[in-house]
């Protein structure tokens, strides 16, 4: 076996992975009740994203960023979701919609703010993002990695606001959410993107029919796998587990987490 030892490089990827199984009957009923009462669009992605923001408020030591090779606590909780922009000028782009101070908003206010951000990004109405992308298109592919590393250094290590050159401030927030269930996948572990400095990635999978125990019987139920990728330099297993359990508890009992659905005035 010693002859194979030198065939491998030292590990450099800090990604660690975890997942939990979540009962979804109450969450689905809650979403439908909100829609029926208010007409507001609410989805499982909104629930997961808001629960993640609340978890980071409860466990602020998980709301961290790597700066000067050390963990720094963030002052705000930002949540981003991945958004596919339709074909435009020969391109289909993947970008992010981010809501900052998500922990301070009610669930329905957060969902409304996120929906507005998603629509603005999807339809290319965010002037800052679009200006920054147009400039990035001019960078030759050979130099793109170096340019992203430099941008990340200025953005996050030096903590410089680059909005004046078309780069939004803290565009990725504290946690990223991508609903892989919309692709028909039950689970997926998202790859960490180093230049974003995001320490926590969540991937809710497809809600599926599952057998559940009710007393002494097995009955039909709804379940979902929530997969997580986290930066092991910044979050240990126990802290990541606490964050995931908080999200799972909120999904399994949304009224306890956010109260009954609001009735429009």
Coordinates of C-alpha atoms in Angstrom, one line a residue:
X1 CA 0.0 0.0 0.0
X2 CA 2.9 2.4 0.6
X3 CA 3.5 2.6 -3.1
X4 CA 0.2 4.4 -3.6
X5 CA 0.7 6.9 -0.9
X6 CA 2.5 9.4 -3.1
X7 CA -0.1 9.3 -5.8
X8 CA -2.4 11.5 -3.8
X9 CA -2.1 15.2 -3.0
X10 CA -2.8 16.6 0.5
X11 CA -6.5 17.4 1.0
X12 CA -7.4 21.0 0.4
X13 CA -11.2 20.9 0.2
X14 CA -12.8 21.8 3.5
X15 CA -16.3 20.6 2.4
X16 CA -18.2 18.4 4.9
X17 CA -21.6 17.0 4.3
X18 CA -24.7 16.1 6.3
X19 CA -28.4 15.5 5.8
X20 CA -31.7 15.0 7.7
X21 CA -35.0 13.5 6.9
X22 CA -38.0 15.9 7.5
X23 CA -41.7 15.1 7.8
X24 CA -43.4 17.6 5.5
X25 CA -47.2 17.1 6.0
X26 CA -47.5 20.2 8.2
X27 CA -45.2 22.3 6.1
X28 CA -47.2 21.6 2.9
X29 CA -50.5 22.3 4.7
X30 CA -49.1 25.6 6.0
X31 CA -48.0 26.6 2.6
X32 CA -51.5 25.9 1.2
X33 CA -53.1 27.8 4.0
X34 CA -51.0 30.9 3.4
X35 CA -51.9 30.8 -0.3
X36 CA -55.6 30.3 0.5
X37 CA -55.7 33.1 3.0
X38 CA -53.5 35.7 1.4
X39 CA -53.0 34.7 -2.2
X40 CA -49.2 35.1 -1.6
X41 CA -46.8 32.7 -3.3
X42 CA -45.1 30.6 -0.6
X43 CA -42.9 27.6 -1.4
X44 CA -40.8 25.0 0.5
X45 CA -37.7 27.0 -0.6
X46 CA -39.0 30.0 1.2
X47 CA -39.6 27.9 4.4
X48 CA -36.1 26.4 4.3
X49 CA -34.4 29.7 3.6
X50 CA -36.3 31.5 6.4
X51 CA -35.7 28.7 8.8
X52 CA -32.0 28.9 8.0
X53 CA -31.9 32.6 8.7
X54 CA -33.7 32.0 12.0
X55 CA -31.2 29.2 12.8
X56 CA -28.3 31.6 12.3
X57 CA -29.9 34.2 14.6
X58 CA -30.2 31.5 17.2
X59 CA -26.7 30.2 16.7
X60 CA -24.7 33.3 15.7
X61 CA -21.4 31.3 15.9
X62 CA -22.6 29.6 12.7
X63 CA -23.0 33.0 10.9
X64 CA -19.3 33.2 10.0
X65 CA -17.0 34.2 7.1
X66 CA -13.3 33.3 6.5
X67 CA -11.2 36.5 6.6
X68 CA -7.4 36.6 6.9
X69 CA -7.6 32.8 7.3
X70 CA -9.7 33.2 10.5
X71 CA -13.4 32.9 11.2
X72 CA -15.2 36.3 11.6
X73 CA -18.7 36.7 12.9
X74 CA -21.0 38.4 10.4
X75 CA -23.1 41.3 11.6
X76 CA -26.1 40.5 9.4
X77 CA -27.9 37.4 8.3
X78 CA -28.2 37.1 4.5
X79 CA -29.9 34.3 2.5
X80 CA -29.4 33.7 -1.2
X81 CA -31.1 31.4 -3.6
X82 CA -29.7 30.3 -6.9
X83 CA -31.7 31.7 -9.9
X84 CA -31.5 30.6 -13.6
X85 CA -31.8 33.6 -16.0
X86 CA -33.5 32.7 -19.3
X87 CA -31.6 32.7 -22.6
X88 CA -30.4 36.2 -23.5
X89 CA -27.9 37.3 -26.1
X90 CA -26.8 33.7 -26.5
X91 CA -26.4 33.1 -22.7
X92 CA -28.3 31.3 -20.0
X93 CA -26.9 32.5 -16.7
X94 CA -27.0 31.2 -13.1
X95 CA -26.9 34.0 -10.5
X96 CA -28.1 34.7 -7.0
X97 CA -31.0 36.6 -5.4
X98 CA -30.1 37.6 -1.8
X99 CA -32.2 39.0 1.0
X100 CA -30.2 40.6 3.9
X101 CA -31.4 40.8 7.5
X102 CA -33.7 37.9 6.7
X103 CA -33.8 36.9 10.4
X104 CA -35.5 40.2 11.2
X105 CA -38.4 39.7 8.8
X106 CA -41.6 37.7 9.3
X107 CA -41.9 34.6 7.1
X108 CA -44.4 36.3 4.8
X109 CA -42.4 39.5 4.6
X110 CA -39.3 37.5 3.8
X111 CA -41.1 35.5 1.1
X112 CA -42.3 38.7 -0.5
X113 CA -38.9 40.2 -0.4
X114 CA -37.2 37.1 -1.8
X115 CA -39.8 36.8 -4.6
X116 CA -39.2 40.4 -5.6
X117 CA -35.5 39.9 -5.7
X118 CA -35.8 36.6 -7.7
X119 CA -38.1 38.3 -10.3
X120 CA -35.7 41.3 -10.6
X121 CA -32.7 39.0 -11.1
X122 CA -34.5 36.5 -13.3
X123 CA -35.7 39.2 -15.7
X124 CA -32.4 41.1 -15.6
X125 CA -33.8 44.2 -13.9
X126 CA -31.0 44.5 -11.3
X127 CA -28.8 47.2 -12.7
X128 CA -25.8 46.5 -10.4
X129 CA -25.7 42.8 -11.1
X130 CA -26.1 43.2 -14.8
X131 CA -23.4 45.9 -15.0
X132 CA -21.0 43.7 -13.1
X133 CA -21.8 40.7 -15.4
X134 CA -21.2 42.7 -18.5
X135 CA -17.8 43.7 -17.2
X136 CA -17.0 40.1 -16.2
X137 CA -17.7 38.9 -19.8
X138 CA -14.7 40.9 -21.0
X139 CA -12.3 38.9 -18.8
X140 CA -10.7 36.1 -20.9
X141 CA -11.4 32.6 -19.5
X142 CA -7.7 32.0 -18.9
X143 CA -7.7 34.8 -16.3
X144 CA -11.2 34.3 -14.8
X145 CA -10.0 32.2 -11.7
X146 CA -7.4 34.8 -10.8
X147 CA -10.0 37.6 -11.3
X148 CA -12.5 35.9 -9.0
X149 CA -9.8 35.3 -6.4
X150 CA -8.9 39.0 -6.5
X151 CA -12.5 40.0 -6.3
X152 CA -13.1 37.8 -3.3
X153 CA -10.1 39.2 -1.6
X154 CA -11.2 42.8 -2.0
X155 CA -14.9 42.0 -1.3
X156 CA -14.5 39.9 1.8
X157 CA -10.9 40.0 3.2
X158 CA -10.6 43.8 2.8
X159 CA -14.3 44.3 3.2
X160 CA -14.5 46.9 0.5
X161 CA -17.8 48.0 -1.0
X162 CA -17.5 47.7 -4.8
X163 CA -21.0 48.8 -5.8
X164 CA -19.5 51.8 -7.5
X165 CA -17.8 49.5 -10.1
X166 CA -21.0 47.4 -10.5
X167 CA -20.4 44.7 -7.9
X168 CA -23.0 44.4 -5.2
X169 CA -22.0 44.4 -1.6
X170 CA -22.0 41.0 0.1
X171 CA -23.9 39.4 -2.8
X172 CA -24.0 35.9 -1.5
X173 CA -24.9 36.4 2.2
X174 CA -24.5 33.9 5.0
X175 CA -26.2 30.8 3.5
X176 CA -27.1 29.6 0.0
X177 CA -30.2 27.6 -0.8
X178 CA -30.8 25.6 -4.0
X179 CA -34.0 23.5 -4.3
X180 CA -32.8 20.5 -6.2
X181 CA -36.3 19.0 -5.7
X182 CA -37.4 21.2 -8.6
X183 CA -35.1 19.0 -10.7
X184 CA -36.7 15.9 -9.5
X185 CA -33.8 15.0 -7.2
X186 CA -34.3 13.6 -3.8
X187 CA -30.9 14.7 -2.5
X188 CA -27.8 16.4 -3.7
X189 CA -24.7 17.9 -2.0
X190 CA -23.9 21.3 -3.4
X191 CA -20.3 22.1 -4.3
X192 CA -18.8 25.0 -2.3
X193 CA -17.8 28.0 -4.4
X194 CA -14.6 29.3 -2.7
X195 CA -14.8 32.9 -3.9
X196 CA -18.3 33.4 -2.4
X197 CA -17.0 32.7 1.1
X198 CA -20.4 31.1 1.9
X199 CA -19.9 28.6 4.8
X200 CA -23.3 26.8 4.5
X201 CA -25.1 25.4 1.5
X202 CA -28.6 23.8 1.7
X203 CA -30.3 21.6 -0.9
X204 CA -33.9 20.7 -0.1
X205 CA -34.9 17.7 -2.2
X206 CA -38.2 16.6 -3.8
X207 CA -41.1 16.0 -1.4
X208 CA -42.0 12.3 -1.7
X209 CA -44.5 9.8 -0.4
X210 CA -43.0 7.9 2.5
X211 CA -44.4 5.4 5.1
X212 CA -44.6 7.0 8.6
X213 CA -45.3 5.5 12.0
X214 CA -48.6 6.5 13.6
X215 CA -49.0 4.7 16.9
X216 CA -48.7 1.1 16.0
X217 CA -49.4 1.5 12.3
X218 CA -47.6 2.5 9.2
X219 CA -49.5 5.2 7.3
X220 CA -48.8 7.3 4.1
X221 CA -46.9 10.5 4.7
X222 CA -44.7 13.1 3.1
X223 CA -41.0 13.4 3.5
X224 CA -38.1 15.4 2.3
X225 CA -34.3 15.1 2.5
X226 CA -32.5 18.3 3.4
X227 CA -28.8 18.0 2.4
X228 CA -26.1 20.3 3.6
X229 CA -22.6 21.2 2.6
X230 CA -20.6 23.2 5.1
X231 CA -17.1 24.6 5.6
X232 CA -15.4 22.4 8.2
X233 CA -12.9 25.2 8.9
X234 CA -15.8 27.4 10.2
X235 CA -18.5 25.0 11.4
X236 CA -17.9 21.7 13.3
X237 CA -20.2 18.7 13.0
X238 CA -22.1 19.6 16.3
X239 CA -22.8 23.1 15.2
X240 CA -24.0 22.1 11.7
X241 CA -26.2 19.5 13.3
X242 CA -27.8 22.1 15.5
X243 CA -28.5 24.4 12.5
X244 CA -30.0 21.5 10.6
X245 CA -32.2 20.3 13.5
X246 CA -33.5 23.9 13.9
X247 CA -34.5 24.0 10.3
X248 CA -36.1 20.5 10.4
X249 CA -38.1 21.4 13.6
X250 CA -39.4 24.6 11.9
X251 CA -40.5 22.6 8.8
X252 CA -42.2 19.9 10.9
X253 CA -44.1 22.5 13.1
X254 CA -44.3 25.8 11.1
X255 CA -46.9 27.3 13.4
X256 CA -44.7 27.0 16.4
X257 CA -41.8 28.6 14.3
X258 CA -43.7 31.4 12.7
X259 CA -47.2 31.5 14.1
X260 CA -50.5 31.0 12.2
X261 CA -50.6 32.3 8.7
X262 CA -51.4 36.0 8.6
X263 CA -54.8 37.2 7.4
X264 CA -54.6 40.1 4.9
X265 CA -56.0 43.3 6.3

